[in-house]
Amino acid sequence: MLNNPYVEKVENHKKILIETEEIYSHQWKWNTYFKNTHPIHLEIGTGMWNFFWREVVANPDINYVWIELRYKRLFATAEKAMKGTWDNFIVIKDFGQNIDKIFQAWEVSTTHIHFPDPWWKKERQKKHRLLQSDFLKHLYDITKSWWNLIFKTDHREYFDSVIEILAQQWLWKNKIVSYDYEAELSHFDTKSITEFEAYYRRFKTKICYLEAEK
Ligand SMILES: C[S@@+](CC[C@H](N)C(=O)[O-])C[C@H]1O[C@@H](n2cnc3c(N)ncnc32)[C@H](O)[C@@H]1O
């Protein structure tokens, strides 16, 4: 991390948690942290936070938790969010794979995962993918009943692998499965898309969309 100017900015940022001991100490106590009992919405792999700002403005009664790994993106997300008057969010530097240490059972309402790295170039790289069997089981455990996982990707093979795992697990109920959600779903909205989705749309890439319910 030598020469990365964002390391220090992230380390000193009051809305970014980086120490795992502190992050995991909030497990089952996030409502105490936020000082209310509002539902928690989670986004993993937030990137530059282009998606959630409209949500945050529109929903002061929801607490937002964003998990990201990269320093510049963590900082950009926290800074953009802090420009508003709202305080209902926290940014966490950790691997999304650690959700079972960050949250207790039934602590999270909706989770968004938009364009996670597909790790597709070599077969052996697929082990780095976020959405795998254990992760999806842990995500199920921390999610409240009748709430959702929303997953978008341009990578059809990754998408199909997730659908296959869910079918094997018999846990989540697939409410919406679309291989081209712009064409198929009425709630597609260009104003609510992430940085990566905007990029792929320039090439007319079809975007896969999954909404699964606990
Ligand atoms: C392809 S980008 C998508 C960013 C954003 N969701 C979007 O759609 O514009 C994937 C993001 O996930 C983050 N990331 C990759 N692996 C992760 C992991 N294991 N846990 C949390 N974030 C991760 C990367 O740093 C990157 O910002």
Coordinates of C-alpha atoms and ligand atoms in Angstrom, one line a residue:
M1 CA 0.0 0.0 0.0
L2 CA 3.1 2.2 -0.3
N3 CA 2.2 5.5 -2.0
N4 CA -1.5 5.0 -1.9
P5 CA -2.8 8.4 -0.6
Y6 CA -6.1 6.9 0.3
V7 CA -4.8 4.6 3.0
E8 CA -4.4 7.4 5.5
K9 CA -7.6 9.1 4.5
V10 CA -9.5 5.8 5.0
E11 CA -7.8 5.1 8.3
N12 CA -8.8 8.5 9.7
H13 CA -12.3 8.6 8.3
K14 CA -15.1 8.7 10.9
K15 CA -17.6 6.9 8.7
I16 CA -15.3 4.0 7.6
L17 CA -14.5 1.1 9.9
I18 CA -11.3 -0.8 9.1
E19 CA -10.4 -2.7 12.3
T20 CA -11.9 -6.2 12.2
E21 CA -12.1 -6.4 16.0
E22 CA -14.2 -3.3 16.0
I23 CA -16.3 -4.3 13.0
Y24 CA -17.1 -7.7 14.5
S25 CA -17.9 -6.2 17.9
H26 CA -21.0 -4.7 16.3
Q27 CA -22.4 -8.1 15.3
W28 CA -26.0 -8.3 16.5
K29 CA -25.7 -4.7 17.8
W30 CA -25.9 -2.7 14.6
N31 CA -29.2 -1.2 15.7
T32 CA -27.4 0.0 18.9
Y33 CA -24.7 1.5 16.6
F34 CA -27.3 3.3 14.5
K35 CA -29.3 4.2 17.6
N36 CA -32.6 3.1 16.1
T37 CA -34.3 -0.2 15.0
H38 CA -34.6 0.7 11.3
P39 CA -34.0 -2.1 8.8
I40 CA -30.4 -2.6 7.6
H41 CA -29.7 -2.7 3.8
L42 CA -26.4 -4.0 2.8
E43 CA -24.3 -3.6 -0.4
I44 CA -21.2 -5.6 -1.0
G45 CA -18.6 -4.4 -3.4
T46 CA -20.0 -0.9 -3.4
G47 CA -17.5 0.6 -5.8
M48 CA -17.9 4.4 -6.1
W49 CA -21.3 4.5 -4.5
N50 CA -23.2 5.6 -7.6
F51 CA -26.2 3.4 -6.9
F52 CA -27.2 4.0 -3.3
W53 CA -27.2 7.7 -2.9
R54 CA -30.7 8.1 -4.3
E55 CA -31.8 5.3 -2.0
V56 CA -30.2 7.0 1.0
V57 CA -31.9 10.3 0.3
A58 CA -35.2 8.7 -0.3
N59 CA -35.1 6.4 2.8
P60 CA -34.0 8.0 6.0
D61 CA -35.7 5.2 7.8
I62 CA -33.2 2.6 6.5
N63 CA -29.7 2.0 7.8
Y64 CA -27.1 1.4 5.0
V65 CA -24.0 -0.7 5.4
W66 CA -21.5 -0.7 2.5
I67 CA -18.7 -3.2 2.3
E68 CA -15.8 -2.6 0.0
L69 CA -12.1 -3.5 -0.2
R70 CA -10.4 -0.8 -2.2
Y71 CA -9.2 2.4 -0.4
K72 CA -10.1 4.9 -3.0
R73 CA -13.5 3.5 -3.5
L74 CA -14.1 3.3 0.3
F75 CA -13.1 6.9 0.6
A76 CA -15.2 8.1 -2.4
T77 CA -18.2 6.3 -1.0
A78 CA -17.9 7.7 2.5
E79 CA -17.2 11.3 1.2
K80 CA -20.1 11.3 -1.2
A81 CA -22.5 10.0 1.5
M82 CA -21.3 12.6 3.9
K83 CA -22.2 15.5 1.6
G84 CA -25.8 14.9 2.6
T85 CA -27.4 15.7 5.9
W86 CA -28.2 12.1 6.6
D87 CA -26.2 9.9 9.0
N88 CA -27.9 6.5 8.4
F89 CA -24.9 4.7 6.9
I90 CA -21.5 3.2 7.6
V91 CA -18.7 2.0 5.3
I92 CA -16.8 -1.1 6.1
K93 CA -13.4 -2.3 4.8
D94 CA -13.6 -6.0 4.8
F95 CA -14.1 -9.0 2.5
G96 CA -17.8 -9.6 1.8
Q97 CA -17.0 -13.3 2.6
N98 CA -17.0 -12.2 6.3
I99 CA -20.7 -11.3 6.5
D100 CA -21.2 -14.1 9.1
K101 CA -18.8 -12.3 11.4
I102 CA -20.2 -8.9 10.7
F103 CA -23.8 -9.8 11.2
Q104 CA -25.8 -12.1 13.3
A105 CA -28.8 -14.2 12.1
W106 CA -31.8 -12.2 10.8
E107 CA -29.9 -8.9 11.2
V108 CA -30.1 -7.7 7.6
S109 CA -33.0 -6.9 5.3
T110 CA -32.1 -6.5 1.6
T111 CA -28.6 -7.1 0.3
H112 CA -27.5 -5.7 -3.1
I113 CA -24.5 -7.2 -5.0
H114 CA -23.9 -5.4 -8.3
F115 CA -21.3 -6.6 -10.7
P116 CA -19.1 -8.6 -8.4
D117 CA -15.7 -9.5 -9.9
P118 CA -16.4 -12.6 -12.1
W119 CA -12.9 -14.1 -11.9
W120 CA -13.5 -15.8 -15.2
K121 CA -10.1 -15.8 -17.0
K122 CA -8.9 -19.1 -15.6
E123 CA -10.9 -21.9 -14.1
R124 CA -8.8 -21.9 -10.9
Q125 CA -9.6 -18.2 -10.3
K126 CA -13.3 -19.0 -9.7
K127 CA -12.5 -19.8 -6.1
H128 CA -12.2 -16.1 -5.6
R129 CA -15.8 -15.4 -6.5
L130 CA -17.9 -13.9 -3.8
L131 CA -21.2 -15.7 -4.6
Q132 CA -20.4 -19.3 -3.7
S133 CA -22.1 -21.9 -1.7
D134 CA -20.9 -21.0 1.8
F135 CA -21.4 -17.2 1.2
L136 CA -24.9 -17.7 0.0
K137 CA -25.7 -19.9 3.0
H138 CA -24.3 -17.2 5.4
L139 CA -26.2 -14.5 3.5
Y140 CA -29.4 -16.5 3.9
D141 CA -28.7 -16.9 7.7
I142 CA -28.1 -13.1 8.3
T143 CA -31.2 -12.1 6.2
K144 CA -34.6 -11.6 7.8
S145 CA -37.4 -13.8 6.6
W146 CA -39.2 -12.5 3.5
W147 CA -36.4 -10.1 2.6
N148 CA -34.2 -10.2 -0.5
L149 CA -30.9 -10.7 -2.2
I150 CA -30.6 -8.6 -5.4
F151 CA -27.8 -9.6 -7.7
K152 CA -26.8 -8.1 -11.0
T153 CA -24.1 -9.1 -13.4
D154 CA -23.1 -8.9 -17.0
H155 CA -21.4 -12.3 -16.7
R156 CA -23.9 -15.0 -17.7
E157 CA -21.8 -18.0 -16.6
Y158 CA -21.3 -16.5 -13.1
F159 CA -25.1 -15.8 -13.0
D160 CA -25.9 -19.3 -14.0
S161 CA -23.5 -20.7 -11.4
V162 CA -25.4 -18.8 -8.7
I163 CA -28.8 -20.0 -9.9
E164 CA -27.4 -23.5 -9.8
I165 CA -26.1 -23.2 -6.2
L166 CA -29.4 -21.7 -5.1
A167 CA -31.3 -24.6 -6.7
Q168 CA -29.1 -27.1 -4.8
Q169 CA -29.4 -25.3 -1.5
W170 CA -33.2 -25.1 -1.5
L171 CA -33.1 -22.1 0.8
W172 CA -33.7 -18.9 -1.2
K173 CA -36.9 -18.5 -3.4
N174 CA -36.1 -17.0 -6.7
K175 CA -38.7 -14.3 -7.3
I176 CA -37.2 -12.8 -10.5
V177 CA -34.6 -14.3 -12.8
S178 CA -33.9 -12.3 -15.9
Y179 CA -31.1 -12.5 -18.5
D180 CA -32.0 -9.0 -19.8
Y181 CA -33.7 -7.1 -17.2
E182 CA -33.9 -3.9 -19.1
A183 CA -36.1 -5.6 -21.7
E184 CA -38.0 -7.8 -19.3
L185 CA -38.6 -5.8 -16.1
S186 CA -40.6 -2.7 -15.7
H187 CA -38.6 -1.4 -12.8
F188 CA -35.4 -0.9 -14.8
D189 CA -34.3 2.7 -14.3
T190 CA -31.2 4.3 -15.8
K191 CA -31.1 6.7 -12.9
S192 CA -30.5 3.9 -10.4
I193 CA -27.6 2.1 -12.0
T194 CA -24.0 1.7 -10.8
E195 CA -20.8 2.8 -12.4
F196 CA -20.1 -0.7 -13.8
E197 CA -23.6 -1.1 -15.1
A198 CA -23.4 2.3 -17.0
Y199 CA -20.1 1.1 -18.5
Y200 CA -21.5 -2.2 -19.7
R201 CA -24.6 -0.5 -21.1
R202 CA -22.4 1.5 -23.5
F203 CA -21.7 -1.8 -25.2
K204 CA -25.3 -2.9 -25.2
T205 CA -24.4 -5.8 -22.9
K206 CA -27.5 -7.6 -21.6
I207 CA -27.6 -7.5 -17.8
C208 CA -28.7 -10.5 -15.7
Y209 CA -30.8 -9.8 -12.7
L210 CA -31.8 -12.0 -9.8
E211 CA -34.1 -11.2 -6.9
A212 CA -34.3 -14.0 -4.4
E213 CA -36.3 -14.1 -1.2
K214 CA -35.6 -15.7 2.1
Ligands
LIG1 C1 -16.7 -4.8 -10.7 S1 -16.7 -3.8 -9.3 C2 -18.4 -3.3 -9.1 C3 -18.6 -2.0 -8.3 C4 -20.0 -1.6 -8.1 N1 -20.9 -2.5 -7.4 C5 -20.6 -1.2 -9.5 O1 -21.5 -2.0 -9.9 O2 -20.2 -0.2 -10.1 C6 -16.5 -4.9 -7.9 C7 -16.2 -4.2 -6.6 O3 -16.2 -5.2 -5.6 C8 -15.1 -4.9 -4.7 N2 -14.7 -6.3 -4.2 C9 -14.1 -7.2 -4.9 N3 -14.0 -8.4 -4.1 C10 -14.6 -8.0 -2.9 C11 -14.8 -8.8 -1.7 N4 -14.4 -10.0 -1.6 N5 -15.5 -8.1 -0.7 C12 -15.9 -6.9 -0.9 N6 -15.8 -6.1 -2.0 C13 -15.1 -6.7 -3.0 C14 -14.0 -4.3 -5.7 O4 -13.1 -3.6 -5.0 C15 -14.9 -3.5 -6.6 O5 -15.1 -2.2 -6.1

